[in-house]
CSV table of C-alpha atoms in Angstrom, one decimal:
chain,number,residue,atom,x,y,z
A,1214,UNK,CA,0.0,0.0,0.0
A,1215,UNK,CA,0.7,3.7,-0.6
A,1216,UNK,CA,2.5,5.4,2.0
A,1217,UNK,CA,0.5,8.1,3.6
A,1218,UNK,CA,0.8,11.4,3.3
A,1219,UNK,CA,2.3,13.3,6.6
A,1220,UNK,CA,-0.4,15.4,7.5
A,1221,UNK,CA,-0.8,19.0,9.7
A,1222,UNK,CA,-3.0,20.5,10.8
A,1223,UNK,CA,-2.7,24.2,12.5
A,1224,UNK,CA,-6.2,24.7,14.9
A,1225,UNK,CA,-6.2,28.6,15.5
A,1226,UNK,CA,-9.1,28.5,17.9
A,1227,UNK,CA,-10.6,31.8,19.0
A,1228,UNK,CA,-7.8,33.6,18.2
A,1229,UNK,CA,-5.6,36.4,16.4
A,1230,UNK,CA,-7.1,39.4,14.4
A,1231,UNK,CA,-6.3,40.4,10.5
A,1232,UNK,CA,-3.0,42.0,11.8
A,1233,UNK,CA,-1.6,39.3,13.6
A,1234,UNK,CA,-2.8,36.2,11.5
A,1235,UNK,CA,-2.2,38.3,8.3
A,1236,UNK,CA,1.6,38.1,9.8
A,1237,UNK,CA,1.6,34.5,11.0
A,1238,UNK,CA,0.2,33.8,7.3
A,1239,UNK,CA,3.4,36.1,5.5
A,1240,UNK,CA,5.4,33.7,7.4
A,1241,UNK,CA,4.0,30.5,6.5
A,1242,UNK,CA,4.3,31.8,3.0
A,1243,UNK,CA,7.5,32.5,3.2
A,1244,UNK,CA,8.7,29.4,5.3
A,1245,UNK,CA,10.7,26.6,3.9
A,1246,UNK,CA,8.0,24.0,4.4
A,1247,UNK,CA,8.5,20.1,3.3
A,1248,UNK,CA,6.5,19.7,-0.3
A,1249,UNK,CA,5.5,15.9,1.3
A,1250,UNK,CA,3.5,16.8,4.2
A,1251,UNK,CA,0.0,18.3,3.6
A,1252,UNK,CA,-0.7,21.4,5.3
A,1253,UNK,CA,-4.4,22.9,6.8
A,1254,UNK,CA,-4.6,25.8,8.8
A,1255,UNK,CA,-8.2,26.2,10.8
A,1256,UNK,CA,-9.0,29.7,10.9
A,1257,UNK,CA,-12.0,31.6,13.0
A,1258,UNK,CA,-15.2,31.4,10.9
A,1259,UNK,CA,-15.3,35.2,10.4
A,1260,UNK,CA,-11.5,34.9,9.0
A,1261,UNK,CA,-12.2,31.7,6.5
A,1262,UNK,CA,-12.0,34.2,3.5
A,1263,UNK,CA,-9.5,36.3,5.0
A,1264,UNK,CA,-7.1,33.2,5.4
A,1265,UNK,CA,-8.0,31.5,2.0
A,1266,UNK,CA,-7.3,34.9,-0.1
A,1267,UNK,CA,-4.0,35.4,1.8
A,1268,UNK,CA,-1.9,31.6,2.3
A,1269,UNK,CA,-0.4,30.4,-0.6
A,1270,UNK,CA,-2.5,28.2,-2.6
A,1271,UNK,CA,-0.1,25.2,-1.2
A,1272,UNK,CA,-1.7,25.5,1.9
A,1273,UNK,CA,-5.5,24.0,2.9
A,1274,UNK,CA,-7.7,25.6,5.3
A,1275,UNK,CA,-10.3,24.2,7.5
A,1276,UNK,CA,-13.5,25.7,9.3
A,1277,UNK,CA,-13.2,24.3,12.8
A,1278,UNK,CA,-16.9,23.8,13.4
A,1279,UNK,CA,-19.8,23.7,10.8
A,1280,UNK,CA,-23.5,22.2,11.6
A,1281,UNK,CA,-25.2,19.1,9.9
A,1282,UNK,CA,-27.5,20.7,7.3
A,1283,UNK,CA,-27.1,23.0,4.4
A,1284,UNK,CA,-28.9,26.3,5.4
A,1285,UNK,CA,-31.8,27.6,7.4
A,1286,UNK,CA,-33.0,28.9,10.8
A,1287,UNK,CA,-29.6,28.3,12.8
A,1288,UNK,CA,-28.4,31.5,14.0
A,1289,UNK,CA,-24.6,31.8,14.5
A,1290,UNK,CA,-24.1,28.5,12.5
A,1291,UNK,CA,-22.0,28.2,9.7
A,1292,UNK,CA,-22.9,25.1,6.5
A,1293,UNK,CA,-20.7,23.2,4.6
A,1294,UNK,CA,-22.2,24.8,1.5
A,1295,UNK,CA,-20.7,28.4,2.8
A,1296,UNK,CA,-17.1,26.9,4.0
A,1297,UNK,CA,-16.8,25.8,0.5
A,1298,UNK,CA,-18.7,28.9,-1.6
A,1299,UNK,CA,-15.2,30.5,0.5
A,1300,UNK,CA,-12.7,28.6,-1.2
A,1301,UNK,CA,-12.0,26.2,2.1
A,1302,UNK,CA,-12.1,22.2,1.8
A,1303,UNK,CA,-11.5,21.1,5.0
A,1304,UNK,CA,-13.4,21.4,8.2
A,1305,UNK,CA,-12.5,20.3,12.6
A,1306,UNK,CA,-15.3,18.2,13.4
A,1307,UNK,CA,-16.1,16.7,17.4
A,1308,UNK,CA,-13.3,18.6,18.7
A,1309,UNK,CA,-12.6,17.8,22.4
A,1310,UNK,CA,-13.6,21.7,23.1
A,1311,UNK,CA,-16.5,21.1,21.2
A,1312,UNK,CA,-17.5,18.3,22.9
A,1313,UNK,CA,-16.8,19.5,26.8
A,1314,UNK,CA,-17.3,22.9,26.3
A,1315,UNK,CA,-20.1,23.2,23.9
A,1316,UNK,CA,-21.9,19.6,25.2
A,1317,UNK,CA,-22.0,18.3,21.7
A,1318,UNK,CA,-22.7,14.8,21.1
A,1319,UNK,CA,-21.2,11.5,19.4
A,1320,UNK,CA,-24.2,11.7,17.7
A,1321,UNK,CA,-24.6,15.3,16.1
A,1322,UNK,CA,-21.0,14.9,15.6
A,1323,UNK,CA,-21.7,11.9,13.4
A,1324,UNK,CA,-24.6,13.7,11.6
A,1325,UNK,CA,-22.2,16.8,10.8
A,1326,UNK,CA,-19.3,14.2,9.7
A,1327,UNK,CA,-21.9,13.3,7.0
A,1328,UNK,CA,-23.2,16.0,5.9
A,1329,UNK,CA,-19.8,17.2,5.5
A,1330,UNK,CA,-18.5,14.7,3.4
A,1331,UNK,CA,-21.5,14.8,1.4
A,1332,UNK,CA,-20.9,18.5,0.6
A,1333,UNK,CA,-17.4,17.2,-0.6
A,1334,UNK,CA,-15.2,18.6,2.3
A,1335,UNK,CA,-12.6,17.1,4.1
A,1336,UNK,CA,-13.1,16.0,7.4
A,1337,UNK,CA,-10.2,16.2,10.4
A,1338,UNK,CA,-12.2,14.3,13.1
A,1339,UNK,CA,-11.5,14.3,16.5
A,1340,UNK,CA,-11.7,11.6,19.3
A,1341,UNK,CA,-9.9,11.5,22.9
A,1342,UNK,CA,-10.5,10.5,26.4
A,1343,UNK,CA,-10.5,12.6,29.3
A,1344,UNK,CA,-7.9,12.4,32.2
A,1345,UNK,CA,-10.4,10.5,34.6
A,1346,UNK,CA,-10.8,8.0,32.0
A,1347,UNK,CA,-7.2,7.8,31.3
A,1348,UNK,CA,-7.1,7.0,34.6
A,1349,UNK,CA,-10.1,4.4,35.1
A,1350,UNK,CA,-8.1,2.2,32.3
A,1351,UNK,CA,-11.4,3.1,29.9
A,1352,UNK,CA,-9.3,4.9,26.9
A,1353,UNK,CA,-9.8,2.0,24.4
A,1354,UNK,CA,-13.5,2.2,25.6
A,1355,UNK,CA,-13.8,6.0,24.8
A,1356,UNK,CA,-11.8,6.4,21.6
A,1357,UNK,CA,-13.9,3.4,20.2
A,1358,UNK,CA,-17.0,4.4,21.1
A,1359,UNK,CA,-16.4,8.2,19.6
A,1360,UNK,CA,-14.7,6.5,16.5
A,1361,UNK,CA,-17.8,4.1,16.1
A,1362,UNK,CA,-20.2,7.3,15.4
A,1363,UNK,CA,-17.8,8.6,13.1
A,1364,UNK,CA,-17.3,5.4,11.1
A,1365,UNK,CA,-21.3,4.9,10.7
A,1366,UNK,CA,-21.3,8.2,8.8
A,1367,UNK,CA,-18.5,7.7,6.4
A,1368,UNK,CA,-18.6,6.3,3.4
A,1369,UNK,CA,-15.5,7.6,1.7
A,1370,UNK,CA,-12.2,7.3,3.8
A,1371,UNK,CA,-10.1,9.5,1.3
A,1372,UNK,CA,-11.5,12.5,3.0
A,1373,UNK,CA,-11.4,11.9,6.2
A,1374,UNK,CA,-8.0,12.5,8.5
A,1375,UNK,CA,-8.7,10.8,12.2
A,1376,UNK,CA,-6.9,13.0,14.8
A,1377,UNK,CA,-6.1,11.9,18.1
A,1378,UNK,CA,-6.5,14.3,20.9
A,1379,UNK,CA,-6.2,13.1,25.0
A,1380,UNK,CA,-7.8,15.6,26.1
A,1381,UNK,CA,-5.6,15.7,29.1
A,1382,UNK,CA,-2.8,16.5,26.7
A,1383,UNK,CA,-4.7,20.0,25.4
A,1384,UNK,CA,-3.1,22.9,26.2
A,1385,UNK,CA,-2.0,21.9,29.6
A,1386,UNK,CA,1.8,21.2,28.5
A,1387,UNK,CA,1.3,17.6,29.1
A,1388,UNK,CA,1.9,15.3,26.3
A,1389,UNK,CA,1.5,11.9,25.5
A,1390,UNK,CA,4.7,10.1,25.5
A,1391,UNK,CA,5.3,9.0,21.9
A,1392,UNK,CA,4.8,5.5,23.3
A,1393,UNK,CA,1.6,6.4,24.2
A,1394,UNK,CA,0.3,7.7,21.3
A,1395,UNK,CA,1.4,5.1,19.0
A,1396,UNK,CA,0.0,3.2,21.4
A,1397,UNK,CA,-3.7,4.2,20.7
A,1398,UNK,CA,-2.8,5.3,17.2
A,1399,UNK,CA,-1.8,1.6,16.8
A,1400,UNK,CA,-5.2,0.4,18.1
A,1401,UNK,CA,-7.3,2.4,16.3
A,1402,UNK,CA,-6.0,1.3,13.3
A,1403,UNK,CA,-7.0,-2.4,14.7
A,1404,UNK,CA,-10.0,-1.5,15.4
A,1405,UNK,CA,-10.7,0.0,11.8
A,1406,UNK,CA,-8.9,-2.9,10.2
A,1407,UNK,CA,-11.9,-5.3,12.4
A,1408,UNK,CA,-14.7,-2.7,11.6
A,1409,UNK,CA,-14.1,-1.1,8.7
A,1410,UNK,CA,-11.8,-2.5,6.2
A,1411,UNK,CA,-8.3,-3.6,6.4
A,1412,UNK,CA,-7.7,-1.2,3.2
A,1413,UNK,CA,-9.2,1.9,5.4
A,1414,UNK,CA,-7.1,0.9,8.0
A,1415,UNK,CA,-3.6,1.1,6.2
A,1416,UNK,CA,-4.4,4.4,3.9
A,1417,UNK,CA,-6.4,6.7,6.6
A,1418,UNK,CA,-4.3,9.0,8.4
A,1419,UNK,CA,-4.2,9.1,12.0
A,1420,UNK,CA,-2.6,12.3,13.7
A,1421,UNK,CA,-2.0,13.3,17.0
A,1422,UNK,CA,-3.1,16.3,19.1
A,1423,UNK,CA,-2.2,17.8,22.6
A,1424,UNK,CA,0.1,20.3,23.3
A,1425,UNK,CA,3.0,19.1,20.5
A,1426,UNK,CA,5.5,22.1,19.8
A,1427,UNK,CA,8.9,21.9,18.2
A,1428,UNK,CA,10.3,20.1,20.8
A,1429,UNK,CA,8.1,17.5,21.1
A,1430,UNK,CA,7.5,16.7,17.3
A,1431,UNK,CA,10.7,15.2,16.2
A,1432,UNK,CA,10.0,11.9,18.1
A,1433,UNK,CA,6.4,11.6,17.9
A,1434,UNK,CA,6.2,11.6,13.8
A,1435,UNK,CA,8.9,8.6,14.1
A,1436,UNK,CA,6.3,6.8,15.8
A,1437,UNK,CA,5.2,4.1,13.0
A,1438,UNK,CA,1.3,4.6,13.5
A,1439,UNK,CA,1.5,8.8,14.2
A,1440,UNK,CA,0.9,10.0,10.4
A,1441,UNK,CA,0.9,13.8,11.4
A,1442,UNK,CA,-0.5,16.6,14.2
A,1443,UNK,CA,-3.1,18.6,15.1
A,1444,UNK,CA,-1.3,21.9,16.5
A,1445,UNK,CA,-3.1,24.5,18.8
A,1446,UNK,CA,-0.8,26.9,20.3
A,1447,UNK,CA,2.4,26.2,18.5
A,1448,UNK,CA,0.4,27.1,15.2
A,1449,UNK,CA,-0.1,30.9,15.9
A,1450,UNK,CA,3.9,31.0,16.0
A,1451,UNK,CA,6.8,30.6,13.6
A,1452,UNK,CA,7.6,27.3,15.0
A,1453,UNK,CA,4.7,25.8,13.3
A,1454,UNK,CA,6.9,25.5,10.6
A,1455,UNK,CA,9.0,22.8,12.0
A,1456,UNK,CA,6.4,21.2,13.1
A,1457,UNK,CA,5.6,21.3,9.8
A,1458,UNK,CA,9.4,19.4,8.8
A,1459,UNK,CA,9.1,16.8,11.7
A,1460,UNK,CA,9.9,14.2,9.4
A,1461,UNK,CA,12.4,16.1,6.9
């Protein structure tokens, strides 16, 4: 089979304004960036234009939310329909902040993954336990469970990227040892191979998220089953970059 293709993602939250994205984005531009790893940056709703019209073409970007139907009487929601009429391909979908803080479900997050894909976007979607179950020995449990609600609303595995994310690891400066995320990387990919397909399971990418910075990213991406990241806070500075070149 194919190898697959490193993959990062930059997740910009609620944050920057035109001045200081419009400078992280003439950076990015300018950076030496490996031509073998695929590159989406998730900008703020109300910058999706903004960031499209301003990173070179080489680079994707991704909404970091959008809802499960095309248009209508949802005020503050965003459509796949409107992410692409911007130019963007990609969208975040079941982010861990989206899940704790915003109480979405397993199962709206399966109905957006669809709806997605069936508006021909790109779907990075996101799975993780929580630090109690970490704890209670219930990760395989968790990450299944989320995976299964993604899984039963995809029918083409080209466009979706899984990522990773212990929610534990998010922003607190904690990260997974690299042993720990191949770990779960490892047995997600068995648990697509029993589920899915064994084809699905070689080709789809599985990335990791939580708190990876230019330090950390060297060693994780020579983990056999980590096929990429999914950067928060070290994507808003130049050392996204060699995040970027962790395997150059």
């Amino acid at each position: 089979s194919a190898p697959r293709k490193f993959f990062v993602g930059g997740n910009w939250k609620m944050n920057g304004d035109k001045k200081s994205l419009g400078e992280l984005i003439q950076t990015l531009n300018a950076g030496k960036v490996d031509p073998n790893v695929e590159v989406v940056c998730g900008a703020p709703s109300i910058y999706l234009d903004f960031a499209r019209s301003k990173l070179d073409p080489k680079f994707g970007v991704a909404a970091q939310n959008c809802y499960k139907v095309p248009k209508g009487a949802f005020t503050g929601e965003i459509s796949p329909a409107m992410i692409k009429d911007c130019g963007v391909n990609w969208v975040i979908l079941g982010h861990s902040e989206r899940r704790h803080v915003f109480g979405e479900s397993d199962e709206l997050i399966g109905q957006k993954t669809a709806h997605a894909l069936e508006s021909g976007l790109g779907v990075i979607a996101c799975i993780g336990e929580k630090l109690d179950e970490r704890e209670g020995g219930i990760t395989e449990k968790v990450v299944f469970s989320q995976t299964k609600f993604i899984a039963d609303n995809v029918k083409d595995w080209s466009k979706v990227v899984l990522a990773y994310e212990p929610v534990w690891a998010i922003g607190t400066g904690k990260t997974a040892s690299p042993q720990q995320a191949q770990e779960v990387h490892e047995k997600l990919r068995e648990w697509l191979k029993s589920n899915v397909s064994e084809a699905v399971a070689n080709s789809v990418r599985i990335i990791y998220g939580g708190s990876v910075t230019g330090g950390t990213c060297k060693e994780l991406a020579s983990q056999k089953d980590v096929d990429g990241f999914l950067v928060g806070g070290a994507s808003l500075k130049p050392e996204f970059i060699e995040i970027i070149n962790a395997k150059a």
